[in-house]
Coordinates of C-alpha atoms and ligand atoms in Angstrom, one line a residue:
M214 CA 58.4 -31.9 25.8
N215 CA 59.4 -32.1 22.2
R216 CA 62.8 -32.8 20.9
T217 CA 64.0 -29.3 21.6
G218 CA 62.9 -29.7 25.2
V219 CA 60.2 -27.1 24.9
A220 CA 56.5 -28.0 25.1
S221 CA 54.8 -27.0 21.9
V222 CA 52.0 -24.4 22.1
V223 CA 49.3 -23.8 19.5
T224 CA 50.1 -20.9 17.2
S225 CA 47.5 -18.6 15.7
P226 CA 44.4 -20.6 16.7
R227 CA 41.1 -19.3 15.5
F228 CA 39.8 -18.9 19.0
G229 CA 41.2 -18.1 22.4
D230 CA 41.1 -20.0 25.7
D231 CA 37.4 -20.7 25.2
W232 CA 38.1 -22.6 22.0
W233 CA 36.5 -25.7 23.4
R234 CA 33.1 -24.0 23.6
R235 CA 33.3 -22.2 20.3
G236 CA 35.3 -24.6 18.1
V237 CA 34.9 -28.0 16.6
V238 CA 36.6 -31.2 17.6
Y239 CA 37.4 -34.0 15.2
Q240 CA 37.8 -37.6 16.5
V241 CA 40.6 -39.5 14.9
Y242 CA 40.6 -43.2 15.3
P243 CA 44.3 -43.7 14.8
R244 CA 44.2 -47.3 13.6
S245 CA 42.0 -46.4 10.7
F246 CA 43.2 -42.9 9.7
A247 CA 46.3 -43.5 7.5
D248 CA 49.0 -46.1 7.4
T249 CA 52.5 -44.9 6.5
D250 CA 54.7 -47.9 7.5
G251 CA 52.9 -50.5 5.5
D252 CA 51.6 -52.7 8.2
G253 CA 47.9 -52.1 7.4
V254 CA 47.3 -50.2 10.6
G255 CA 47.1 -46.4 10.8
D256 CA 49.8 -44.5 12.6
L257 CA 50.8 -41.1 13.9
R258 CA 52.8 -40.2 10.8
G259 CA 49.7 -40.9 8.8
I260 CA 47.9 -38.3 10.9
I261 CA 50.7 -35.8 10.4
D262 CA 50.7 -36.4 6.6
H263 CA 47.0 -35.6 6.5
L264 CA 46.8 -32.6 8.8
D265 CA 46.1 -30.4 5.8
H266 CA 42.7 -32.2 5.4
L267 CA 41.9 -31.0 8.9
G268 CA 43.5 -27.5 9.0
R269 CA 42.4 -24.2 7.6
D270 CA 42.8 -25.2 3.9
G271 CA 40.7 -28.2 4.6
L272 CA 37.9 -28.8 7.0
G273 CA 39.1 -26.1 9.4
I274 CA 38.5 -27.9 12.7
D275 CA 40.0 -26.7 16.0
A276 CA 41.2 -29.8 17.7
I277 CA 41.8 -33.5 17.1
W278 CA 40.9 -36.0 19.7
L279 CA 42.9 -39.2 19.3
S280 CA 41.3 -42.5 20.4
P281 CA 43.9 -44.3 22.6
I282 CA 47.4 -44.4 21.3
Y283 CA 49.0 -46.2 24.4
P284 CA 50.6 -49.6 24.5
S285 CA 47.8 -52.2 24.8
P286 CA 47.3 -55.9 24.2
G287 CA 44.3 -54.7 22.2
R288 CA 41.5 -56.8 23.8
D289 CA 39.3 -53.8 23.8
V290 CA 41.2 -52.3 20.8
G291 CA 43.3 -49.9 22.8
Y292 CA 40.8 -49.2 25.6
D293 CA 42.8 -51.7 27.7
V294 CA 46.0 -49.8 28.4
S295 CA 49.2 -51.4 29.7
D296 CA 51.1 -48.1 30.0
H297 CA 49.3 -44.8 30.1
R298 CA 52.5 -42.7 29.7
R299 CA 53.8 -43.9 26.4
V300 CA 52.9 -44.3 22.8
D301 CA 52.3 -47.8 21.4
P302 CA 55.1 -48.6 18.9
L303 CA 52.3 -49.8 16.6
F304 CA 51.5 -46.1 16.1
G305 CA 55.0 -44.8 16.0
S306 CA 57.7 -43.4 18.3
E307 CA 57.6 -40.9 21.2
D308 CA 59.2 -38.4 18.8
D309 CA 56.4 -39.0 16.2
F310 CA 53.9 -38.0 18.9
D311 CA 55.8 -34.8 19.8
E312 CA 56.0 -34.0 16.1
L313 CA 52.3 -34.6 15.7
V314 CA 51.6 -32.1 18.5
S315 CA 53.9 -29.5 17.1
E316 CA 52.7 -29.9 13.5
S317 CA 49.1 -29.7 14.7
H318 CA 49.9 -26.6 16.7
R319 CA 51.6 -25.0 13.8
R320 CA 48.3 -25.3 11.9
G321 CA 46.2 -23.9 14.8
I322 CA 44.9 -27.4 15.7
R323 CA 44.9 -28.5 19.3
V324 CA 45.5 -32.1 20.4
V325 CA 43.2 -33.9 22.8
L326 CA 44.0 -37.3 24.2
D327 CA 41.7 -40.1 25.2
L328 CA 42.4 -41.0 28.9
V329 CA 41.3 -44.5 30.0
M330 CA 41.7 -44.1 33.7
N331 CA 38.8 -46.3 35.1
H332 CA 40.6 -49.5 34.3
T333 CA 43.9 -50.9 33.0
S334 CA 44.8 -53.9 30.9
D335 CA 45.4 -57.0 33.0
R336 CA 48.9 -56.9 31.6
H337 CA 49.6 -53.5 33.1
P338 CA 52.5 -53.9 35.6
W339 CA 50.3 -52.5 38.4
F340 CA 47.8 -55.3 37.9
V341 CA 50.4 -58.0 37.4
A342 CA 51.8 -57.1 40.8
S343 CA 48.4 -56.6 42.4
R344 CA 47.0 -60.0 41.4
A345 CA 50.2 -61.8 42.5
S346 CA 49.9 -61.0 46.2
R347 CA 47.9 -59.3 48.9
S348 CA 51.0 -57.4 50.0
G349 CA 53.3 -55.0 48.1
P350 CA 52.8 -51.5 46.8
Y351 CA 50.0 -52.2 44.3
A352 CA 48.1 -54.7 46.4
D353 CA 45.1 -52.3 46.9
W354 CA 45.3 -50.5 43.6
Y355 CA 42.5 -52.5 42.1
I356 CA 39.1 -53.4 43.6
W357 CA 39.6 -56.7 45.4
R358 CA 37.0 -58.3 47.6
D359 CA 36.7 -61.6 49.5
P360 CA 34.2 -64.1 48.2
A361 CA 30.6 -63.7 49.6
G362 CA 30.8 -67.4 50.5
F363 CA 31.3 -70.7 48.9
A364 CA 29.0 -73.0 47.0
P365 CA 28.5 -76.5 48.3
D366 CA 31.2 -77.7 45.8
G367 CA 33.6 -75.1 47.2
T368 CA 33.3 -72.6 44.3
P369 CA 33.8 -69.1 45.6
L370 CA 30.8 -66.8 45.2
P371 CA 31.2 -63.2 43.9
P372 CA 31.1 -60.4 46.5
N373 CA 27.9 -59.0 45.1
N374 CA 25.4 -59.1 42.2
W375 CA 27.2 -56.5 39.9
V376 CA 27.4 -57.4 36.3
S377 CA 29.7 -56.5 33.4
W378 CA 28.5 -54.2 30.6
F379 CA 30.1 -56.6 28.2
G380 CA 28.1 -59.5 29.6
G381 CA 28.6 -61.9 32.4
P382 CA 29.5 -61.2 36.1
A383 CA 31.6 -58.1 37.0
W384 CA 33.8 -60.2 39.2
T385 CA 36.6 -62.6 38.4
Y386 CA 38.3 -64.9 40.9
E387 CA 42.0 -64.8 41.4
S388 CA 43.3 -67.9 43.1
A389 CA 46.7 -66.4 44.0
R390 CA 44.9 -63.9 46.3
R391 CA 41.8 -66.0 47.0
Q392 CA 39.8 -62.9 46.1
F393 CA 37.7 -61.5 43.3
Y394 CA 38.6 -58.4 41.2
H395 CA 36.0 -56.1 39.7
H396 CA 35.6 -55.2 36.0
T397 CA 32.7 -53.2 34.5
F398 CA 34.1 -54.2 31.1
L399 CA 36.2 -57.2 30.0
V400 CA 37.8 -59.7 32.3
E401 CA 41.1 -58.2 30.9
Q402 CA 40.1 -54.7 32.0
P403 CA 40.4 -54.7 35.8
E404 CA 39.0 -51.7 37.6
L405 CA 41.3 -49.4 39.5
D406 CA 40.4 -48.5 43.0
W407 CA 40.2 -44.7 42.9
R408 CA 39.6 -44.7 46.7
T409 CA 43.2 -45.8 47.2
P410 CA 45.1 -42.5 47.3
G411 CA 48.1 -43.7 45.4
V412 CA 45.9 -44.4 42.4
E413 CA 44.7 -40.9 42.0
A414 CA 48.2 -39.5 42.6
A415 CA 49.7 -41.8 39.9
Q416 CA 47.0 -41.0 37.4
F417 CA 47.3 -37.2 37.9
E418 CA 51.0 -37.4 37.6
M419 CA 50.5 -39.1 34.2
V420 CA 48.0 -36.4 33.2
Q421 CA 50.7 -33.8 34.1
G422 CA 53.2 -35.6 32.0
W423 CA 51.0 -35.3 28.8
L424 CA 50.3 -31.6 29.6
D425 CA 54.0 -31.0 29.8
R426 CA 54.3 -32.5 26.3
G427 CA 51.9 -29.8 25.0
V428 CA 48.6 -31.7 25.0
D429 CA 45.6 -29.4 25.0
G430 CA 43.0 -31.5 26.7
F431 CA 41.5 -34.9 27.4
R432 CA 38.5 -37.0 26.8
L433 CA 37.8 -39.0 29.9
D434 CA 36.7 -42.5 29.1
T435 CA 33.7 -43.8 31.2
F436 CA 34.3 -41.0 33.7
N437 CA 31.2 -41.5 35.7
V438 CA 32.3 -45.0 36.7
F439 CA 35.6 -44.2 38.4
L440 CA 34.1 -44.3 41.9
K441 CA 32.0 -47.1 43.4
H442 CA 30.0 -47.1 46.6
P443 CA 32.6 -47.6 49.4
E444 CA 30.6 -50.6 50.8
M445 CA 30.0 -52.2 47.4
L446 CA 26.4 -52.8 48.2
A447 CA 24.3 -55.0 45.9
N448 CA 22.4 -53.1 43.2
P449 CA 18.6 -53.3 43.5
A450 CA 16.7 -55.3 40.9
R451 CA 14.2 -54.0 38.3
R452 CA 12.6 -55.3 35.2
G453 CA 14.8 -55.4 32.1
T454 CA 15.8 -57.4 29.0
S455 CA 19.4 -58.2 30.0
A456 CA 21.5 -58.8 33.1
W457 CA 22.7 -55.2 32.9
T458 CA 19.2 -53.6 32.5
R459 CA 17.7 -55.8 35.3
Q460 CA 19.6 -53.8 37.8
V461 CA 19.4 -50.2 39.1
H462 CA 23.0 -49.2 38.9
R463 CA 22.9 -47.3 42.1
F464 CA 26.2 -48.5 43.7
D465 CA 28.5 -49.2 40.7
I466 CA 28.3 -45.9 38.8
D467 CA 27.5 -42.2 39.4
Q468 CA 28.6 -41.9 43.0
P469 CA 28.0 -38.5 44.8
D470 CA 31.7 -37.8 45.3
Q471 CA 32.4 -38.1 41.6
P472 CA 32.2 -34.3 40.8
A473 CA 34.8 -33.6 43.6
L474 CA 37.2 -36.0 41.9
I475 CA 36.7 -34.3 38.5
A476 CA 37.2 -30.9 40.2
R477 CA 40.6 -32.2 41.5
F478 CA 41.5 -33.4 38.0
R479 CA 40.4 -30.0 36.5
A480 CA 42.7 -28.2 39.0
I481 CA 45.6 -29.9 37.3
V482 CA 44.4 -29.2 33.8
D483 CA 43.7 -25.6 34.7
R484 CA 47.3 -24.9 35.7
A485 CA 47.6 -23.4 32.2
P486 CA 44.7 -21.6 30.4
G487 CA 42.8 -22.9 27.4
R488 CA 42.8 -26.6 28.2
M489 CA 39.7 -28.7 27.8
S490 CA 38.2 -31.8 29.2
V491 CA 35.1 -33.8 28.2
G492 CA 33.7 -36.8 30.1
E493 CA 32.3 -39.8 28.4
M494 CA 29.1 -40.6 30.2
F495 CA 28.8 -44.3 30.4
V496 CA 25.1 -45.2 30.1
G497 CA 23.3 -42.0 31.0
T498 CA 20.6 -39.5 30.1
T499 CA 20.7 -35.9 28.9
E500 CA 19.7 -34.8 32.3
G501 CA 22.6 -36.8 33.8
A502 CA 25.1 -35.3 31.4
A503 CA 23.9 -31.8 32.2
V504 CA 24.3 -32.4 36.0
L505 CA 27.9 -33.4 35.6
T506 CA 28.7 -30.5 33.2
T507 CA 30.5 -27.6 34.8
D508 CA 31.9 -24.4 33.4
R509 CA 35.3 -26.1 33.1
H510 CA 34.2 -29.6 32.0
L511 CA 32.0 -30.8 29.2
V512 CA 30.1 -34.1 29.2
F513 CA 29.0 -36.0 26.1
D514 CA 25.3 -36.0 25.6
W515 CA 23.9 -38.9 23.5
E516 CA 20.4 -37.5 22.9
L517 CA 20.8 -36.5 19.3
M518 CA 22.8 -39.7 18.5
T519 CA 19.8 -41.9 19.2
Q520 CA 17.1 -40.2 17.1
P521 CA 15.6 -41.5 13.9
W522 CA 15.5 -39.2 10.9
R523 CA 12.2 -37.4 11.8
A524 CA 11.8 -33.7 12.4
H525 CA 9.6 -34.3 15.5
A526 CA 12.2 -36.6 17.0
F527 CA 15.0 -34.1 16.6
R528 CA 12.8 -31.2 17.8
A529 CA 11.9 -33.1 20.9
A530 CA 15.6 -34.1 21.5
I531 CA 16.7 -30.4 21.1
R532 CA 13.9 -29.3 23.4
R533 CA 15.0 -31.8 26.0
R534 CA 18.6 -30.9 25.7
E535 CA 17.9 -27.2 26.0
R536 CA 15.8 -27.8 29.1
A537 CA 18.4 -30.0 30.8
F538 CA 21.4 -27.9 30.1
G539 CA 19.7 -24.5 30.5
P540 CA 21.6 -21.2 29.7
D541 CA 24.6 -21.8 32.0
R542 CA 25.8 -25.3 30.9
W543 CA 27.4 -25.9 27.6
P544 CA 26.3 -29.1 25.7
T545 CA 28.2 -31.2 23.2
I546 CA 26.9 -32.3 19.8
V547 CA 27.6 -35.9 18.8
L548 CA 26.1 -37.9 16.0
S549 CA 28.6 -40.7 15.7
N550 CA 31.6 -42.2 17.5
H551 CA 33.7 -45.4 17.6
D552 CA 31.1 -47.2 19.8
Q553 CA 28.0 -46.6 17.7
P554 CA 26.7 -47.1 14.2
R555 CA 27.7 -44.3 11.8
H556 CA 24.9 -41.8 11.5
A557 CA 25.0 -41.8 7.7
S558 CA 23.9 -45.5 7.8
R559 CA 21.8 -45.2 10.9
L560 CA 19.7 -42.2 9.9
A561 CA 19.2 -43.5 6.3
A562 CA 18.0 -46.9 7.7
S563 CA 15.6 -45.2 10.0
I564 CA 13.5 -44.1 7.1
D565 CA 14.4 -46.8 4.6
A566 CA 16.2 -44.3 2.5
S567 CA 17.8 -45.2 -0.9
E568 CA 21.5 -45.1 -1.4
A569 CA 21.1 -41.8 -3.3
E570 CA 19.2 -40.3 -0.4
R571 CA 21.8 -41.3 2.1
D572 CA 24.2 -38.5 1.2
A573 CA 21.4 -35.9 1.2
I574 CA 20.5 -37.0 4.7
A575 CA 24.1 -36.9 5.8
K576 CA 24.4 -33.3 4.6
A577 CA 21.1 -32.3 6.3
A578 CA 22.3 -34.0 9.6
A579 CA 25.6 -32.1 9.3
T580 CA 23.6 -28.8 9.1
I581 CA 22.1 -29.6 12.5
E582 CA 25.4 -30.9 14.0
L583 CA 27.3 -27.7 13.0
T584 CA 24.6 -25.1 13.8
S585 CA 22.9 -26.2 17.0
R586 CA 24.0 -25.1 20.4
G587 CA 27.1 -26.8 21.8
T588 CA 30.5 -28.1 20.8
P589 CA 30.4 -30.5 17.8
F590 CA 32.5 -33.6 17.9
L591 CA 32.9 -35.0 14.4
Y592 CA 33.9 -38.6 13.9
Y593 CA 36.5 -39.3 11.2
G594 CA 35.0 -40.2 7.9
E595 CA 31.6 -38.6 8.5
E596 CA 32.8 -35.7 6.4
I597 CA 32.6 -38.0 3.3
G598 CA 29.4 -39.6 4.4
M599 CA 31.1 -42.9 5.4
G600 CA 28.7 -45.6 6.4
D601 CA 29.0 -48.8 8.5
V602 CA 30.9 -51.6 6.8
R603 CA 29.5 -55.2 7.2
I604 CA 32.2 -57.2 8.8
P605 CA 32.0 -61.0 8.8
L606 CA 32.1 -62.5 12.3
A607 CA 35.4 -64.1 11.6
E608 CA 37.0 -60.7 10.9
S609 CA 35.4 -58.9 13.8
V610 CA 37.8 -57.3 16.2
D611 CA 35.3 -56.3 18.9
P612 CA 35.5 -58.9 21.7
P613 CA 31.9 -58.8 23.0
T614 CA 30.7 -59.7 19.5
A615 CA 31.9 -63.2 20.0
R616 CA 30.1 -63.7 23.3
V617 CA 27.4 -66.4 22.8
D618 CA 24.5 -65.5 25.0
P619 CA 21.0 -65.3 23.5
E620 CA 20.1 -62.4 25.9
F621 CA 23.2 -60.4 25.1
Q622 CA 22.5 -58.1 22.1
W623 CA 25.7 -56.6 20.8
W624 CA 26.3 -54.3 17.9
D625 CA 29.7 -55.2 16.4
R626 CA 31.6 -51.9 16.7
S627 CA 34.1 -53.0 14.1
Q628 CA 31.6 -51.8 11.5
S629 CA 32.0 -48.2 12.3
R630 CA 35.8 -48.3 12.8
T631 CA 36.9 -49.2 9.3
P632 CA 39.8 -47.4 7.4
L633 CA 39.2 -43.9 5.9
P634 CA 39.5 -44.1 2.1
W635 CA 41.6 -41.2 0.9
S636 CA 41.6 -42.0 -2.8
G637 CA 40.4 -44.7 -5.2
G638 CA 42.6 -47.7 -6.1
P639 CA 44.0 -50.6 -4.1
G640 CA 44.3 -49.8 -0.4
A641 CA 42.3 -46.6 -1.0
G642 CA 45.3 -44.4 -0.2
F643 CA 45.0 -45.7 3.4
T644 CA 47.6 -48.5 3.1
T645 CA 49.8 -50.4 0.7
A646 CA 49.2 -53.5 2.8
R647 CA 46.1 -55.5 3.7
P648 CA 44.1 -53.1 6.0
W649 CA 43.6 -54.3 9.6
L650 CA 39.9 -54.0 9.0
R651 CA 38.3 -54.3 5.6
L652 CA 37.5 -51.1 3.6
G653 CA 34.0 -50.4 2.6
D654 CA 32.9 -51.7 -0.9
D655 CA 32.3 -48.1 -1.9
A656 CA 35.8 -46.9 -1.1
T657 CA 36.7 -46.6 -4.8
T658 CA 34.1 -44.0 -5.3
R659 CA 33.5 -42.6 -1.8
N660 CA 36.8 -41.1 -0.8
V661 CA 38.4 -37.8 0.1
A662 CA 40.0 -37.2 -3.3
S663 CA 36.9 -37.7 -5.3
Q664 CA 34.8 -35.6 -3.0
R665 CA 37.4 -32.8 -2.9
A666 CA 36.8 -32.3 -6.6
D667 CA 33.0 -32.3 -6.4
P668 CA 31.2 -29.1 -5.2
D669 CA 28.1 -31.2 -4.5
S670 CA 29.8 -33.8 -2.3
V671 CA 29.3 -34.4 1.4
L672 CA 32.8 -33.1 2.0
A673 CA 32.1 -29.8 0.2
C674 CA 29.0 -29.4 2.3
Y675 CA 30.9 -29.9 5.6
R676 CA 33.5 -27.4 4.4
R677 CA 30.7 -24.8 3.7
L678 CA 29.0 -25.4 7.0
L679 CA 32.3 -25.3 9.0
A680 CA 33.2 -22.0 7.3
A681 CA 29.8 -20.5 8.1
R682 CA 30.2 -21.7 11.7
C683 CA 33.6 -20.0 11.9
E684 CA 32.3 -16.7 10.4
Q685 CA 29.0 -16.5 12.4
R686 CA 29.7 -15.8 16.0
S687 CA 26.1 -16.5 17.0
L688 CA 26.5 -20.1 15.7
Q689 CA 29.4 -20.5 18.1
D690 CA 27.9 -19.0 21.3
G691 CA 24.4 -17.9 20.7
T692 CA 21.2 -19.1 22.4
L693 CA 18.9 -21.6 20.6
V694 CA 15.2 -21.2 20.4
L695 CA 13.1 -23.7 18.4
T696 CA 10.7 -22.0 15.9
D697 CA 7.9 -22.9 13.6
A698 CA 8.4 -22.8 9.9
G699 CA 4.9 -23.8 9.1
D700 CA 5.5 -27.4 8.1
P701 CA 5.9 -30.2 10.8
T702 CA 8.5 -32.0 8.6
V703 CA 10.9 -29.1 8.9
L704 CA 13.2 -28.5 11.9
A705 CA 13.7 -24.8 12.5
Y706 CA 15.5 -22.8 15.1
R707 CA 17.0 -19.4 15.8
R708 CA 20.4 -18.8 17.2
S709 CA 21.0 -15.3 18.7
G710 CA 24.1 -13.8 20.2
S711 CA 26.7 -11.2 19.8
G712 CA 26.9 -11.9 16.0
G713 CA 23.2 -11.2 15.3
E714 CA 20.3 -13.4 14.5
I715 CA 20.5 -16.7 12.6
L716 CA 17.8 -19.0 11.3
V717 CA 18.4 -22.6 10.5
M718 CA 15.9 -24.8 8.6
V719 CA 16.2 -28.4 7.7
A720 CA 13.7 -30.4 5.6
F721 CA 13.4 -33.9 6.8
D722 CA 11.1 -35.1 4.0
R723 CA 12.2 -36.6 0.7
R724 CA 9.7 -34.4 -1.0
G725 CA 11.0 -31.2 0.5
A726 CA 8.6 -28.7 2.0
Y727 CA 7.0 -25.3 1.7
V728 CA 8.0 -23.1 4.6
R729 CA 7.0 -19.7 5.8
L730 CA 9.9 -18.0 7.5
P731 CA 9.3 -16.1 10.8
A732 CA 10.3 -12.5 10.6
P733 CA 13.8 -11.6 12.0
R734 CA 13.7 -9.3 15.0
R735 CA 15.6 -6.7 12.9
G736 CA 15.6 -6.5 9.2
A737 CA 13.1 -7.4 6.5
G738 CA 14.3 -10.8 5.4
W739 CA 16.9 -13.5 5.6
R740 CA 20.2 -14.0 3.6
P741 CA 21.3 -17.6 3.2
V742 CA 25.0 -18.0 4.1
A743 CA 25.4 -21.8 3.8
G744 CA 23.5 -24.9 3.2
T745 CA 23.4 -28.5 2.1
H746 CA 23.2 -27.4 -1.6
P747 CA 26.1 -25.5 -3.3
D748 CA 23.6 -23.0 -4.9
L749 CA 21.9 -20.8 -2.4
P750 CA 18.8 -18.6 -3.0
A751 CA 19.9 -14.9 -3.0
R752 CA 17.5 -13.8 -0.3
V753 CA 14.4 -15.3 1.4
E754 CA 11.6 -12.9 2.4
S755 CA 9.9 -13.6 5.7
R756 CA 6.3 -14.5 5.6
S757 CA 6.2 -15.4 1.9
P758 CA 6.3 -19.1 1.1
H759 CA 9.7 -20.6 0.2
R760 CA 10.3 -24.1 -1.1
L761 CA 13.0 -26.2 0.6
R762 CA 14.3 -28.9 -1.7
P763 CA 14.3 -32.6 -0.5
F764 CA 16.5 -32.9 2.6
E765 CA 17.7 -29.3 2.2
G766 CA 19.3 -27.5 5.1
L767 CA 19.7 -23.7 5.1
V768 CA 21.5 -21.3 7.4
L769 CA 20.3 -17.7 7.1
V770 CA 21.3 -14.5 8.7
A771 CA 18.9 -11.6 9.4
D772 CA 19.3 -9.1 6.6
G773 CA 18.3 -5.5 7.0
Ligands
LIG2132 C1 34.3 -46.4 26.5 C2 34.9 -46.5 25.1 C3 34.6 -47.9 24.6 C4 35.3 -48.9 25.5 C5 34.8 -48.7 26.9 C6 35.7 -49.5 27.9 O1 32.9 -46.6 26.5 O2 34.3 -45.5 24.3 O3 35.2 -48.0 23.3 O4 35.0 -50.2 25.1 O5 34.9 -47.4 27.3 O6 36.9 -48.9 28.0

């Protein structure tokens, strides 16, 4: 409820109840979006102040997904939650949150929350009570097991061979209970036992509480890990390069009763129409993501996020996605998020691109992201081509980075979580204080204000592509078929649907390419409607050669 006691609902959205298939979601990392109270950390009022950047007069996205805003000791930067029902005062008040929801809704923007339900912080009152004693209402809310035995020196041995994704064993001994608790992530992130009925009831009640406040959907953190095998059997061994990859994760993730749990969750979300959910697949394949996707629940697919900047790699990734998802399942499109290197840096590095080429590649990648089949999830800052920022080890805020283990390769996630530069000058319009994570060295030149004024900027390109996506219904819901443009360094595909036929071409090569366009099913040629470059050719005839400029992306509609 907001302060008037009435849950806010979105007004004049661009799309109806199926907005989460047709629209675009934008991930806000609240700590790094905009700071209004001068503590160097982004906050909810900062998001409210910048909604115009996201709304119709700006990018024109359909929903914001907020990375966790709940109270947290911050060991996993907010993904260790100590109260799922409240807003961390670091980000603002409960009223600020309700105002963010109603201000977003007023602009036609939906609000999606990040739900971290697999685990809690070790400071969560449930865990504090649970670890203290084997009796009491929370005693079995976490995964507690007796030691498998004792070493000759009396050291208790963990119940099985499971390991933590963040390195080390997945079990920690608690002497007060003389038992181990399980954690797939940090020692400070104990795993809830979803097979204890009270856990599911409490979590679903919390979900209902946010829905009552007007929230439009959820991202489910590591949703394929919630359930473990009831007997907690040891995982089989296999060859691998780390403790994690040397196991087949048969019993600690992806259990067969997981879809039924998600269906029970969806039944709550579906009490009102137009609400979305998307599951974060923790370590998985495209095929695995497709299997867990339903008509009511999206699942992140990482296939496009792991490709180098090569046309054949993207073509193969799209082919694999299309095959896995088929006509009846709706994919997501993700190039960057808070756990991975930013794609502007990653793709440029994959072909040793120069600094000047980096923006051109970011625009070409945006063409694919905003025109292929699925719901795009943009990551804050990608709209200005933000790259990773090198963070000295002493300034890193990503705990696994500090783990010293030669076998444990960890990419410091702090690098892709740095503050968004809004303007030039000290603090880059992000803060008046020292930012919680350092700004990129390029913040004085690469910022929202400078790009707003430049028709050839990455931001201008995102706005053109987002506008085209909004105008062309076939880009929202059409089928996708890969096609041949006569040059292997060009990615080309057709989108066909209720809005007619669309052709997308992207040149991956720094020299550009000569293409020969396939003929549209109806009409004589193609009319460009958007692209990476601000100037578009008036019309492109099919079958006659056309030159694509270096890293040029073009979106064309069949023209009769
Ligand atoms: C998800 C989050 C990641 C977090 C992990 C544990 O993968 O995206 O940031 O560290 O879950 O909560």
